[in-house]
Structures are given as C-alpha cells and as structure tokens.
Coordinates of C-alpha atoms in Angstrom, one line a residue:
M30 CA 27.1 -31.5 2.1
L31 CA 23.5 -30.5 1.6
D32 CA 21.9 -31.9 -1.5
T33 CA 18.8 -29.9 -2.6
T34 CA 18.4 -31.5 -6.1
H35 CA 15.0 -32.9 -5.1
P36 CA 12.9 -30.0 -4.0
H37 CA 10.9 -32.1 -1.5
N38 CA 13.6 -34.3 -0.2
Y39 CA 16.9 -32.6 0.8
S40 CA 19.7 -34.9 1.9
Y41 CA 22.5 -34.2 4.3
I42 CA 25.0 -37.1 4.7
N43 CA 28.3 -37.4 6.5
K44 CA 30.3 -40.4 7.9
D45 CA 28.1 -40.6 11.0
L46 CA 24.6 -39.8 10.0
E47 CA 22.3 -39.7 7.0
I48 CA 19.5 -37.1 7.3
H49 CA 16.7 -36.3 4.9
I50 CA 14.6 -33.2 5.1
L51 CA 11.1 -34.3 3.9
G52 CA 9.1 -31.6 2.1
G53 CA 12.0 -29.1 2.0
I54 CA 11.9 -25.9 4.1
K55 CA 9.7 -22.8 4.1
F56 CA 11.1 -19.5 3.0
N57 CA 8.4 -17.2 4.2
N58 CA 8.9 -17.4 8.0
L59 CA 12.5 -16.6 9.0
E60 CA 11.7 -16.8 12.7
R61 CA 11.4 -20.6 12.6
M62 CA 13.3 -23.5 11.0
R63 CA 10.5 -26.1 11.2
V64 CA 11.4 -29.3 9.3
T65 CA 10.3 -32.9 9.1
M66 CA 13.4 -35.2 8.9
S67 CA 14.4 -38.8 8.8
V68 CA 17.6 -39.7 10.6
Q69 CA 19.6 -42.9 10.3
K70 CA 23.2 -44.3 10.2
P71 CA 24.5 -44.6 6.7
K72 CA 23.3 -47.9 5.0
S73 CA 21.2 -48.7 8.1
T74 CA 17.5 -49.6 8.1
N75 CA 16.8 -48.2 11.6
V76 CA 15.2 -44.8 10.7
L77 CA 13.8 -42.2 13.1
R78 CA 11.3 -39.7 11.6
H79 CA 10.4 -36.5 13.5
S80 CA 9.1 -32.9 13.0
I81 CA 11.1 -30.2 14.9
D82 CA 11.9 -26.5 14.9
L83 CA 15.7 -26.4 14.7
Y84 CA 15.6 -22.9 16.3
N85 CA 13.9 -24.3 19.5
D86 CA 16.9 -25.3 21.7
N87 CA 14.8 -27.3 24.2
M88 CA 13.2 -29.3 21.3
V89 CA 16.6 -29.9 19.7
E90 CA 18.2 -31.1 22.9
K91 CA 15.4 -33.7 23.5
F92 CA 15.7 -34.7 19.9
V93 CA 19.5 -35.3 20.3
R94 CA 18.9 -37.7 23.2
K95 CA 16.1 -39.5 21.3
I96 CA 18.3 -40.0 18.2
A97 CA 21.3 -41.2 20.3
E98 CA 19.0 -43.7 22.1
R99 CA 17.1 -45.0 19.1
I100 CA 20.0 -45.5 16.6
E101 CA 22.8 -46.0 19.3
I102 CA 25.2 -43.1 18.7
G103 CA 26.8 -40.6 20.9
T104 CA 24.9 -37.4 21.8
S105 CA 27.9 -35.1 21.1
I106 CA 28.1 -36.5 17.5
V107 CA 24.4 -36.0 17.0
R108 CA 24.4 -32.5 18.5
Q109 CA 27.4 -31.4 16.3
C110 CA 25.7 -32.9 13.2
L111 CA 22.4 -31.0 13.8
Q112 CA 24.2 -27.8 14.4
E113 CA 26.0 -28.1 11.1
L114 CA 22.8 -29.0 9.4
T115 CA 21.0 -25.9 10.8
T116 CA 23.9 -23.7 9.6
V117 CA 23.8 -25.0 6.0
L118 CA 20.0 -24.8 5.9
E119 CA 20.2 -21.2 7.0
Q120 CA 22.8 -20.4 4.3
Y121 CA 20.7 -22.2 1.7
R122 CA 17.5 -20.3 2.7
I123 CA 19.3 -16.9 2.6
K124 CA 20.9 -17.7 -0.7
E125 CA 17.5 -18.7 -2.2
L126 CA 15.7 -15.6 -0.9
E127 CA 18.4 -13.4 -2.5
R128 CA 18.2 -15.3 -5.8
E129 CA 14.4 -14.9 -5.8
K130 CA 14.7 -11.2 -5.0
E131 CA 17.1 -10.7 -7.9
A132 CA 14.8 -12.7 -10.2
N133 CA 11.9 -10.5 -9.4
Q134 CA 13.8 -7.2 -9.9
I135 CA 13.4 -5.6 -13.3
P136 CA 16.9 -5.0 -14.7
I137 CA 17.8 -1.4 -15.3
E138 CA 19.3 -0.8 -18.7
E139 CA 22.5 1.4 -18.7
L140 CA 23.0 3.6 -21.7
C141 CA 26.4 3.7 -23.4
A142 CA 28.1 7.1 -24.0
N143 CA 27.0 7.3 -27.6
E144 CA 23.4 6.5 -26.7
K145 CA 23.3 9.0 -24.0
Q146 CA 24.8 11.7 -26.2
E147 CA 22.2 10.9 -28.9
V148 CA 19.4 11.4 -26.4
I149 CA 20.8 14.6 -25.0
T150 CA 21.2 16.0 -28.5
F151 CA 17.5 15.2 -29.1
L152 CA 16.4 16.8 -25.9
K153 CA 18.3 20.0 -26.9
S154 CA 16.6 20.2 -30.3
K155 CA 14.2 22.9 -31.4
D156 CA 10.5 22.1 -31.4
L157 CA 11.1 19.3 -28.9
L158 CA 7.5 18.6 -28.2
K159 CA 6.6 18.4 -31.9
K160 CA 9.4 16.0 -32.6
T161 CA 8.5 13.9 -29.6
N162 CA 4.9 13.7 -30.8
E163 CA 6.1 12.5 -34.2
L164 CA 8.2 9.8 -32.6
I165 CA 5.2 8.7 -30.5
G166 CA 3.3 8.2 -33.7
Q167 CA 6.3 6.3 -35.3
S168 CA 6.3 4.0 -32.3
G169 CA 2.8 2.7 -33.3
V170 CA 0.3 5.1 -31.6
I171 CA -2.2 5.9 -34.4
G172 CA -3.9 9.3 -34.4
E173 CA -4.8 10.9 -31.0
E174 CA -2.1 13.5 -31.6
T175 CA -3.0 15.7 -28.6
N176 CA -4.0 12.9 -26.2
R177 CA -0.9 10.9 -26.8
L178 CA 1.5 13.8 -26.2
L179 CA -0.5 14.9 -23.1
M180 CA -0.3 11.3 -21.8
Y181 CA 3.4 11.0 -22.5
L182 CA 4.1 14.3 -20.6
I183 CA 1.8 13.2 -17.7
F184 CA 3.7 9.9 -17.5
T185 CA 7.0 11.9 -17.5
S186 CA 5.9 14.0 -14.6
R187 CA 6.3 10.9 -12.3
K188 CA 9.9 11.9 -11.9
T189 CA 8.9 15.3 -10.3
N190 CA 7.7 16.0 -6.8
N191 CA 4.2 16.8 -8.0
P192 CA 3.2 14.2 -10.6
L193 CA 0.1 14.5 -12.7
H194 CA -2.5 11.8 -13.3
C195 CA -4.9 11.0 -16.1
I196 CA -8.1 9.0 -16.8
S197 CA -8.9 8.0 -20.4
L198 CA -12.6 8.1 -21.1
G199 CA -14.7 6.8 -24.0
S200 CA -17.2 4.2 -25.2
S201 CA -16.4 0.6 -25.0
G202 CA -14.1 -0.7 -27.7
V203 CA -12.8 2.7 -28.9
G204 CA -9.2 2.1 -27.8
K205 CA -8.8 3.6 -24.3
T206 CA -6.7 0.8 -23.0
H207 CA -4.8 0.5 -26.2
L208 CA -3.8 4.1 -26.2
Q209 CA -2.7 3.9 -22.5
S210 CA -0.7 0.7 -23.0
K211 CA 1.0 1.9 -26.2
V212 CA 2.1 5.2 -24.6
A213 CA 3.1 3.2 -21.4
E214 CA 5.5 1.2 -23.6
L215 CA 7.5 4.4 -24.0
I216 CA 8.2 4.4 -20.2
P217 CA 11.0 2.1 -18.8
D218 CA 9.8 -1.1 -17.2
E219 CA 11.5 -0.3 -13.9
D220 CA 9.5 2.9 -13.6
K221 CA 6.0 1.5 -13.9
V222 CA 3.6 -0.9 -12.1
E223 CA 0.8 -2.4 -14.2
I224 CA -2.3 -3.5 -12.4
T225 CA -5.2 -5.6 -13.6
V226 CA -6.8 -6.8 -10.3
L227 CA -5.6 -5.8 -6.9
S228 CA -7.1 -6.5 -3.4
A229 CA -8.1 -3.7 -1.1
N230 CA -5.1 -4.0 1.2
A231 CA -2.4 -4.9 -1.4
F232 CA -1.1 -1.4 -1.7
Y233 CA -0.2 -1.3 1.9
Y234 CA 2.2 -4.2 1.6
F235 CA 4.5 -2.7 -1.0
N236 CA 8.0 -1.8 0.4
R237 CA 8.1 1.7 1.9
T238 CA 9.8 3.2 -1.2
E239 CA 8.9 0.7 -3.8
L240 CA 6.3 3.0 -5.5
R241 CA 8.2 6.2 -5.2
N242 CA 8.2 8.1 -8.5
K243 CA 6.5 5.2 -10.2
L244 CA 3.8 5.2 -12.9
I245 CA 0.8 3.1 -11.8
L246 CA -1.2 1.8 -14.7
I247 CA -4.8 0.5 -14.1
E248 CA -6.2 -1.2 -17.2
D249 CA -9.8 -0.8 -16.1
L250 CA -11.0 1.3 -13.2
D251 CA -14.2 -0.8 -13.0
G252 CA -12.1 -3.8 -11.9
A253 CA -10.1 -1.9 -9.3
E254 CA -12.7 -0.2 -7.2
S255 CA -11.3 -1.7 -4.0
V256 CA -8.0 0.2 -4.4
L257 CA -9.3 3.6 -5.4
Y258 CA -9.3 5.0 -1.9
P259 CA -5.6 4.2 -1.2
L260 CA -4.8 5.5 -4.7
R261 CA -6.5 8.8 -4.0
E262 CA -4.5 9.1 -0.8
L263 CA -1.3 8.4 -2.6
Q264 CA -2.2 11.1 -5.2
S265 CA -3.2 13.7 -2.6
K266 CA -1.0 13.0 0.4
K267 CA 1.9 11.2 -1.4
R268 CA 1.8 8.4 1.3
I269 CA -0.5 5.9 2.8
T270 CA -0.4 4.3 6.2
K271 CA -2.3 1.3 7.7
T272 CA -2.2 0.2 11.3
V273 CA -2.4 -3.6 11.7
V274 CA -2.0 -6.1 14.6
H275 CA 1.1 -8.2 14.7
K276 CA 2.6 -10.9 17.0
D277 CA 6.3 -10.8 17.7
R278 CA 8.6 -13.8 18.4
K279 CA 7.4 -14.0 22.0
G280 CA 3.8 -14.0 21.0
T281 CA 3.1 -10.5 22.3
T282 CA 0.5 -8.7 20.3
K283 CA 1.5 -5.2 19.0
T284 CA 0.3 -2.7 16.5
I285 CA 2.6 -1.8 13.7
H286 CA 2.3 0.9 11.0
L287 CA 2.6 -0.1 7.3
T288 CA 3.7 3.0 5.3
V289 CA 4.1 3.3 1.6
E290 CA 5.5 6.5 0.2
G291 CA 4.9 8.3 -3.1
P292 CA 4.7 10.4 -5.1
V293 CA 3.2 8.4 -7.9
S294 CA 1.6 9.1 -11.3
V295 CA -1.7 7.2 -11.8
A296 CA -3.4 6.4 -15.1
G297 CA -6.6 4.5 -15.7
C298 CA -9.4 3.8 -18.2
T299 CA -13.1 3.8 -17.8
T300 CA -16.4 4.3 -19.6
Q301 CA -18.1 5.8 -16.5
E302 CA -16.9 9.3 -15.8
S303 CA -19.5 10.2 -13.1
V304 CA -18.8 7.0 -11.1
Y305 CA -15.2 8.0 -10.4
E306 CA -15.7 11.7 -9.7
D307 CA -13.3 11.8 -6.7
N308 CA -10.6 10.3 -8.9
S309 CA -11.4 12.4 -12.0
N310 CA -11.1 15.6 -9.9
R311 CA -7.5 14.7 -9.2
S312 CA -6.7 13.8 -12.9
F313 CA -6.6 15.1 -16.4
L314 CA -9.6 13.7 -18.3
L315 CA -8.5 12.5 -21.8
Y316 CA -11.5 11.9 -24.0
I317 CA -10.7 9.3 -26.7
D318 CA -11.3 10.4 -30.3
E319 CA -14.4 8.6 -31.5
S320 CA -14.6 10.3 -34.9
E321 CA -14.9 8.6 -38.2
E322 CA -11.6 10.0 -39.3
Q323 CA -9.9 8.3 -36.3
D324 CA -11.7 5.1 -37.2
R325 CA -10.3 5.3 -40.8
K326 CA -6.7 5.8 -39.5
I327 CA -6.9 2.8 -37.2
M328 CA -8.5 0.5 -39.7
Q329 CA -6.0 1.5 -42.4
Y330 CA -3.1 0.8 -40.0
Q331 CA -4.7 -2.6 -39.2
R332 CA -4.9 -3.4 -42.9
R333 CA -1.3 -2.4 -43.6
A334 CA -0.1 -4.5 -40.6
S335 CA -2.1 -7.5 -41.8
A336 CA -0.5 -7.0 -45.3
G337 CA 3.0 -6.9 -43.7
K338 CA 3.6 -3.3 -44.7
I339 CA 4.3 -2.0 -41.1
N340 CA 7.9 -2.1 -40.1
K341 CA 7.7 -3.4 -36.5
D342 CA 11.5 -3.1 -36.1
D343 CA 11.3 0.6 -36.7
E344 CA 8.4 0.9 -34.2
F345 CA 10.4 -1.0 -31.6
T346 CA 13.6 1.1 -32.2
T347 CA 11.6 4.3 -31.8
A348 CA 9.9 3.1 -28.6
R349 CA 13.3 2.1 -27.2
F350 CA 14.7 5.5 -28.0
L351 CA 11.9 7.3 -26.1
R352 CA 12.5 5.0 -23.2
D353 CA 16.1 6.0 -23.2
V354 CA 14.9 9.7 -23.2
Q355 CA 13.0 8.9 -20.0
R356 CA 16.1 7.4 -18.4
V357 CA 18.3 10.4 -19.2
L358 CA 15.8 12.9 -17.5
S359 CA 17.1 13.6 -14.0
P360 CA 15.2 15.0 -11.0
V361 CA 15.4 18.8 -10.9
V362 CA 13.3 21.5 -9.3
V363 CA 11.2 23.7 -11.6
R364 CA 10.3 27.3 -10.8
N365 CA 7.8 29.3 -12.8
P366 CA 8.6 33.0 -12.6
Y367 CA 5.3 33.8 -14.4
A368 CA 3.0 31.8 -12.2
E369 CA 1.5 34.8 -10.5
F370 CA 0.3 36.3 -13.7
L371 CA -1.5 33.1 -15.0
E372 CA -5.3 32.9 -14.9
L373 CA -7.9 30.3 -15.6
P374 CA -11.4 31.0 -17.2
Q375 CA -14.1 31.7 -14.6
S376 CA -16.2 29.0 -16.2
V377 CA -13.9 26.2 -15.0
F378 CA -15.4 24.0 -12.3
K379 CA -13.4 23.3 -9.2
P380 CA -10.9 26.0 -10.1
R381 CA -8.6 25.4 -7.1
R382 CA -7.6 21.9 -8.2
T383 CA -7.7 22.7 -11.9
N384 CA -5.4 25.7 -11.3
S385 CA -2.9 23.4 -9.5
H386 CA -3.1 20.9 -12.4
Y387 CA -2.5 23.7 -14.9
L388 CA 0.6 25.0 -13.1
Q389 CA 1.9 21.4 -12.7
F390 CA 1.5 20.7 -16.4
I391 CA 3.5 23.8 -17.3
E392 CA 6.2 22.5 -14.9
A393 CA 6.1 19.1 -16.5
I394 CA 6.9 20.6 -19.9
T395 CA 9.7 22.6 -18.4
F396 CA 11.0 19.5 -16.7
Y397 CA 11.0 17.6 -20.1
K398 CA 12.9 20.4 -21.7
Q399 CA 15.5 20.5 -18.9
A400 CA 18.4 20.0 -21.3
Q401 CA 17.6 23.3 -22.9
R402 CA 17.7 25.2 -19.6
T403 CA 20.5 26.7 -17.6
K404 CA 20.6 25.5 -14.1
K405 CA 20.4 28.2 -11.4
H406 CA 21.1 28.2 -7.7
D407 CA 19.0 29.8 -4.9
E408 CA 21.4 32.1 -3.0
Q409 CA 19.7 31.5 0.3
S410 CA 18.9 27.7 0.2
G411 CA 21.5 26.7 -2.3
E412 CA 18.8 24.7 -4.2
E413 CA 19.4 24.0 -7.8
Y414 CA 16.5 24.7 -10.2
I415 CA 15.5 25.5 -13.8
E416 CA 13.0 28.1 -14.9
T417 CA 9.8 28.0 -17.0
T418 CA 9.8 30.2 -20.2
I419 CA 6.9 31.9 -21.9
E420 CA 7.3 29.3 -24.7
D421 CA 6.6 26.5 -22.2
I422 CA 3.4 28.3 -21.1
Q423 CA 2.3 28.8 -24.7
E424 CA 2.9 25.1 -25.6
A425 CA 1.0 24.0 -22.4
N426 CA -1.9 26.3 -23.4
Q427 CA -2.2 24.7 -26.8
L428 CA -2.2 21.2 -25.4
I429 CA -4.4 21.8 -22.4
I430 CA -7.2 23.8 -24.0
E431 CA -9.4 20.7 -24.6
V432 CA -8.9 19.7 -21.0
L433 CA -9.9 23.1 -19.7
L434 CA -12.9 23.2 -22.1
R435 CA -14.1 19.9 -20.7
K436 CA -13.5 21.2 -17.1
S437 CA -15.7 24.2 -18.0
D438 CA -18.5 22.1 -19.6
I439 CA -21.8 21.7 -17.7
L440 CA -22.2 18.4 -19.5
N441 CA -20.2 15.3 -18.8
G442 CA -18.0 13.9 -21.6
A443 CA -20.4 11.2 -22.9
C444 CA -23.4 13.6 -23.0
R445 CA -21.3 16.3 -24.7
N446 CA -20.1 13.9 -27.4
F447 CA -23.8 12.9 -28.0
F448 CA -24.9 16.5 -28.2
E449 CA -22.1 17.5 -30.7
M450 CA -22.9 14.5 -33.0
L451 CA -26.6 15.5 -32.8
K452 CA -25.9 19.1 -33.8
G453 CA -23.6 17.9 -36.6
Y454 CA -26.3 15.6 -38.0
L455 CA -29.0 18.4 -37.8
K456 CA -26.7 20.9 -39.6
A457 CA -25.7 18.4 -42.3
N458 CA -29.3 17.7 -43.0
T459 CA -30.5 21.3 -42.5
Q460 CA -33.0 20.1 -39.9
T461 CA -34.3 22.1 -37.0
T462 CA -36.3 19.4 -35.2
F463 CA -35.9 15.7 -34.5
T464 CA -37.4 12.7 -32.7
N465 CA -35.7 10.3 -30.3
K466 CA -36.4 7.4 -32.6
E467 CA -34.7 9.2 -35.5
I468 CA -31.5 10.1 -33.6
R469 CA -31.3 6.6 -32.0
H470 CA -31.3 5.1 -35.5
V471 CA -28.9 7.6 -37.0
L472 CA -26.3 7.8 -34.2
R473 CA -26.7 4.1 -33.3
I474 CA -27.1 4.6 -29.6
N475 CA -29.1 2.5 -27.2
S476 CA -32.3 3.9 -25.7
S477 CA -31.2 4.0 -22.0
N478 CA -28.1 6.1 -22.8
Q479 CA -30.1 8.4 -25.1
K480 CA -32.8 8.9 -22.4
R481 CA -30.1 9.8 -19.9
Y482 CA -28.5 12.3 -22.3
M483 CA -31.7 13.9 -23.3
I484 CA -32.7 14.5 -19.6
Q485 CA -29.3 16.2 -19.0
L486 CA -29.6 18.3 -22.1
Q487 CA -33.1 19.5 -21.2
E488 CA -32.1 20.3 -17.6
A489 CA -29.2 22.4 -19.0
G490 CA -31.6 24.2 -21.3
L491 CA -29.8 23.1 -24.5
I492 CA -32.7 21.1 -25.9
Q493 CA -36.4 21.7 -25.6
K494 CA -39.7 20.1 -26.7
T495 CA -41.6 21.7 -29.5
K496 CA -44.7 19.6 -29.8
G497 CA -46.1 16.1 -29.3
N498 CA -47.2 14.1 -26.3
K499 CA -46.1 11.2 -24.2
R500 CA -48.2 8.7 -26.0
N501 CA -47.2 9.5 -29.6
G502 CA -43.7 10.9 -28.8
Y503 CA -42.2 14.4 -28.8
L504 CA -40.5 16.6 -31.3
Y505 CA -37.4 18.3 -30.0
E506 CA -35.2 21.2 -31.1
V507 CA -31.7 22.5 -30.1
A508 CA -32.1 25.6 -28.1
N509 CA -28.4 26.7 -28.2
Y510 CA -25.9 25.6 -30.9
E511 CA -23.1 27.8 -29.8
D512 CA -22.6 27.0 -26.1
Y513 CA -19.5 24.9 -26.6
S514 CA -17.9 27.1 -29.3
N515 CA -18.5 30.2 -27.2
T516 CA -16.8 28.6 -24.2
N517 CA -14.0 27.5 -26.4
K518 CA -13.5 31.0 -27.7
Q519 CA -13.5 32.5 -24.2
I520 CA -10.8 30.1 -23.1
E521 CA -8.7 30.6 -26.2
T522 CA -8.9 34.4 -25.9
L523 CA -8.0 34.3 -22.2
L524 CA -5.0 32.0 -22.7
T525 CA -3.8 34.0 -25.8
D526 CA -4.2 37.4 -24.0
T527 CA -2.3 36.0 -20.9
V528 CA 0.7 35.0 -23.1
K529 CA 0.7 38.4 -24.9
N530 CA 0.6 40.2 -21.6
L531 CA 3.6 38.2 -20.3
E532 CA 5.5 39.0 -23.5
V533 CA 4.7 42.7 -23.0
R534 CA 5.8 42.6 -19.4
C535 CA 9.1 40.9 -20.3
S536 CA 9.9 43.3 -23.1
S537 CA 9.2 46.4 -20.9
S538 CA 11.3 45.0 -18.1

C-alpha cells in the first residue's frame, strides 16, 4: 500500500521491498513520473537511492538490474514491484488532481421549489425595476439610485449574447470601488471573476470556455493596464487568441493556439477617464455622485452601523434573494420590434457605438423582465424569443439619459463636475466674476487640476477672461450658463417624442 501521510516522504512496502519516495511527486507535468526513491529489503540497512523517470522504460530496466544486484533480489520481483508502484502513484496523482479541481470550483447553489417560485413571482411583479432598485438599497448600497440600478442591469446582461460594460468614474475616495463591489455582491459567485492584479498573458491561459458569460470585475484600472488590450478584444470580438511555441513529448517544437471565448461583461473603476478612452468607448460611463447630499447619506449610514442600528442579517437576506433572481434568469433571445424607429441626439459623440449600447441596454431590460413576456417562435428558423415593449424603452430612456448627456458633453466628466460646482457657487453668491485663488479655496481643489480644467473651459468657450494680467492674476467670468441644461432638454425632448411617436404608431396599427 502507498502511504502518503508525510507529504515529502511517501512509503510503499510489501513483503519483498521497502520503497520511499523522497520529496513526493509533481502534479504539474503528467508526461513524466520523475521521482527520487530509496529502495531496500524490509528491516535491512543496505539502501539504494536513485532518481528516475518511471515512464522511461530504458531507465527503469537499468534500475531493475541495479537494484537486483545491489540488494541481492530477483529482477522479476523488482520489476513487478516497480510496475505496481507506478500504477498506484498514477492513481494517487489523478485522484489528487481531481480533488484539487473540485476544491477550486465554486459550488453552484440549487434553489428549492419554494425559493424558485418566490423569485418568479417577484420577476412577474409590476414596477419590477423600481422594486429591484429598492432591494438593492436594502442590501446595503447607499444612495446612487440611478447608478446602482444601471450597474445591476449591466451586470445582468452578462447572460446575453451582447453583454454591456461599465466604468465607474470619480475622485479618489468617493466610493467607486465600494459601489462596484456592493452591487457585485448581488451576482452569484460562480458567475464572476474578481481581479486585483493580473499579468499581461494571464487571460490567455484560462480554459477555453471558463470566462463565457462571466462578469469580470477590475478593482482599479490603473493597476491592470497590462490586461486592457485582451479585455478590449474580449469585449469587441468575444474571443482572444494567442499563438505560442510548445514542445511535445518527443521534443518537437510546434506552435499552438490558446483561445479563450466570451462573451463577457467587464466592470472597472478609475479616476482617469481620458487615459482609458479606448475602454470607455466600449463602456457605460457611470459618474459617482460626489454631492454633499450623498456625503450625508453615507455618513449617516456609517454612524448607524457603528451604533449597531443596521440589521446586517436583513441586508444579507436581501442580497441572497437578488443572487437567486440572477440564477433563475435563463438565456433567451430578445428582439426589439421598435428598434428601427429609435433615434439618438445628434450631439452624441461616437454615435455608432453609443447607438449599439442604447439598443443593447433596452434588450437588457427586456431580458431582465423575461418572466413577464410570452415566448414566441420564429416560423422560419424555429428560434425562441421574447419582444421588447414600449414600456421597456421608456424605462431605458429614464435610466440612460445621464449616460447620453455625458456622451454628448464636450467636457470630460471631471471638468464638467468642476464647472457645475463653479456655476453653483457663483449663482449662490450672486457673483459674475471670480479668481482662480478664490475658487481653489472654496471648492478645495488642487492647483494642477484647476489649471487643467480652466484651460479646457476656455478652449470650449465656456469661460473667458475679463481683466487682469499674468503677473497679478486674471478675473474670469462664465460665458455660458445653460450649455449643459440645454443639451439635457434636447435629449429629454427627443427621447420623450420618440416614445410618443411609438405609442401613436401602435395605436394606429
């Protein structure tokens, strides 16, 4: 029998020989069985130590003769003993590899009939998105009412053929990572991959289908620059391939292709929007609420938690229920019969990609509300599908208006936030002009960031100098207070009119 009690000294003893495997065996190279062993007769002091590959027949045969000669035993007995040892070592290695594989697998929870029925009843309820948003709040996500629901629906889209992606943007310490991690807790563990640091080639060594329909969470994009290229390829092409050189058993050099298939949904956080433009073009940009009202909500929650007045059990139960909701959702094709009549504002940058995101988001809402839809079948292909309703489009418009507004803005998110705070300060104090020093003090912003924002605002024609000089400083004034609100009204009007036209078209038909 093989005794593996000691991890670095296996023992195999029968009536003829006592064999010890020194250092154990390796599990990462199944093409060899290289071991270092000591061989002796039971209770004998005459010991032979030797390193050998038990899969190399020539080496084994020489070793058999060497053992027989050194410890004075028949070659047939030694040969039989080594064959038995090789067999049990093979079985042990396979068993350990299977055990390790099972240990690394995330267990999939199965819902009982009552739990499944409770989830289905919830998915069939009226105002599903509103109730879902309330549950997200009850699970411990404070404020961020629009962003948290957007993020939850984006994460849900991982189960579709065209998943969505998102990047959370905001200043350092405002809660980007916290929001992402809290909403990610509402996704089953078996459906997500969380990444802190990953090497450039690591993505290519996942199993071919290991990432399929998974949510990939990147805590900080600044620490994952090396994997952004394969991530972009996974987002766009839904697969990545790498060609590497490999030697087979005979030592022949060959090229092999490592392929990892998607689709995947990717979420990450950063403070630097412009640095990751290629990634942001493929993603929904979610700007974290940095208002004083949000600060008050979070601090009040922290105080109540410190005082022991937050029921953590209720939060855990709510989060588990939303994970069960995700498990019940099944893959189904979504068709939007109104897609041809939907338009985006002309002010939106990169309209082709944004239009695709808009349509995919509507499909994500329809997918989430699948329990409320009658499944239909294509007469020609036999494909089963569900259809988008006008209500789905209306709800998508309400949630996505901020995203479209940011996509239409000539300023990046950080500069826009600065400009809106600046205008708010000037209006509150009935001022028309300001200095850099004054705003730096009031808004508590460092000089390098302020300088960058002021240059952008002047280039966009939104701020202009009124008087002063380089030596003593300039006085500035806002040239256009309504640029953002006018764009917002244009987008709201277009989306509202589109829904009204669809309702008229449906009623007339």
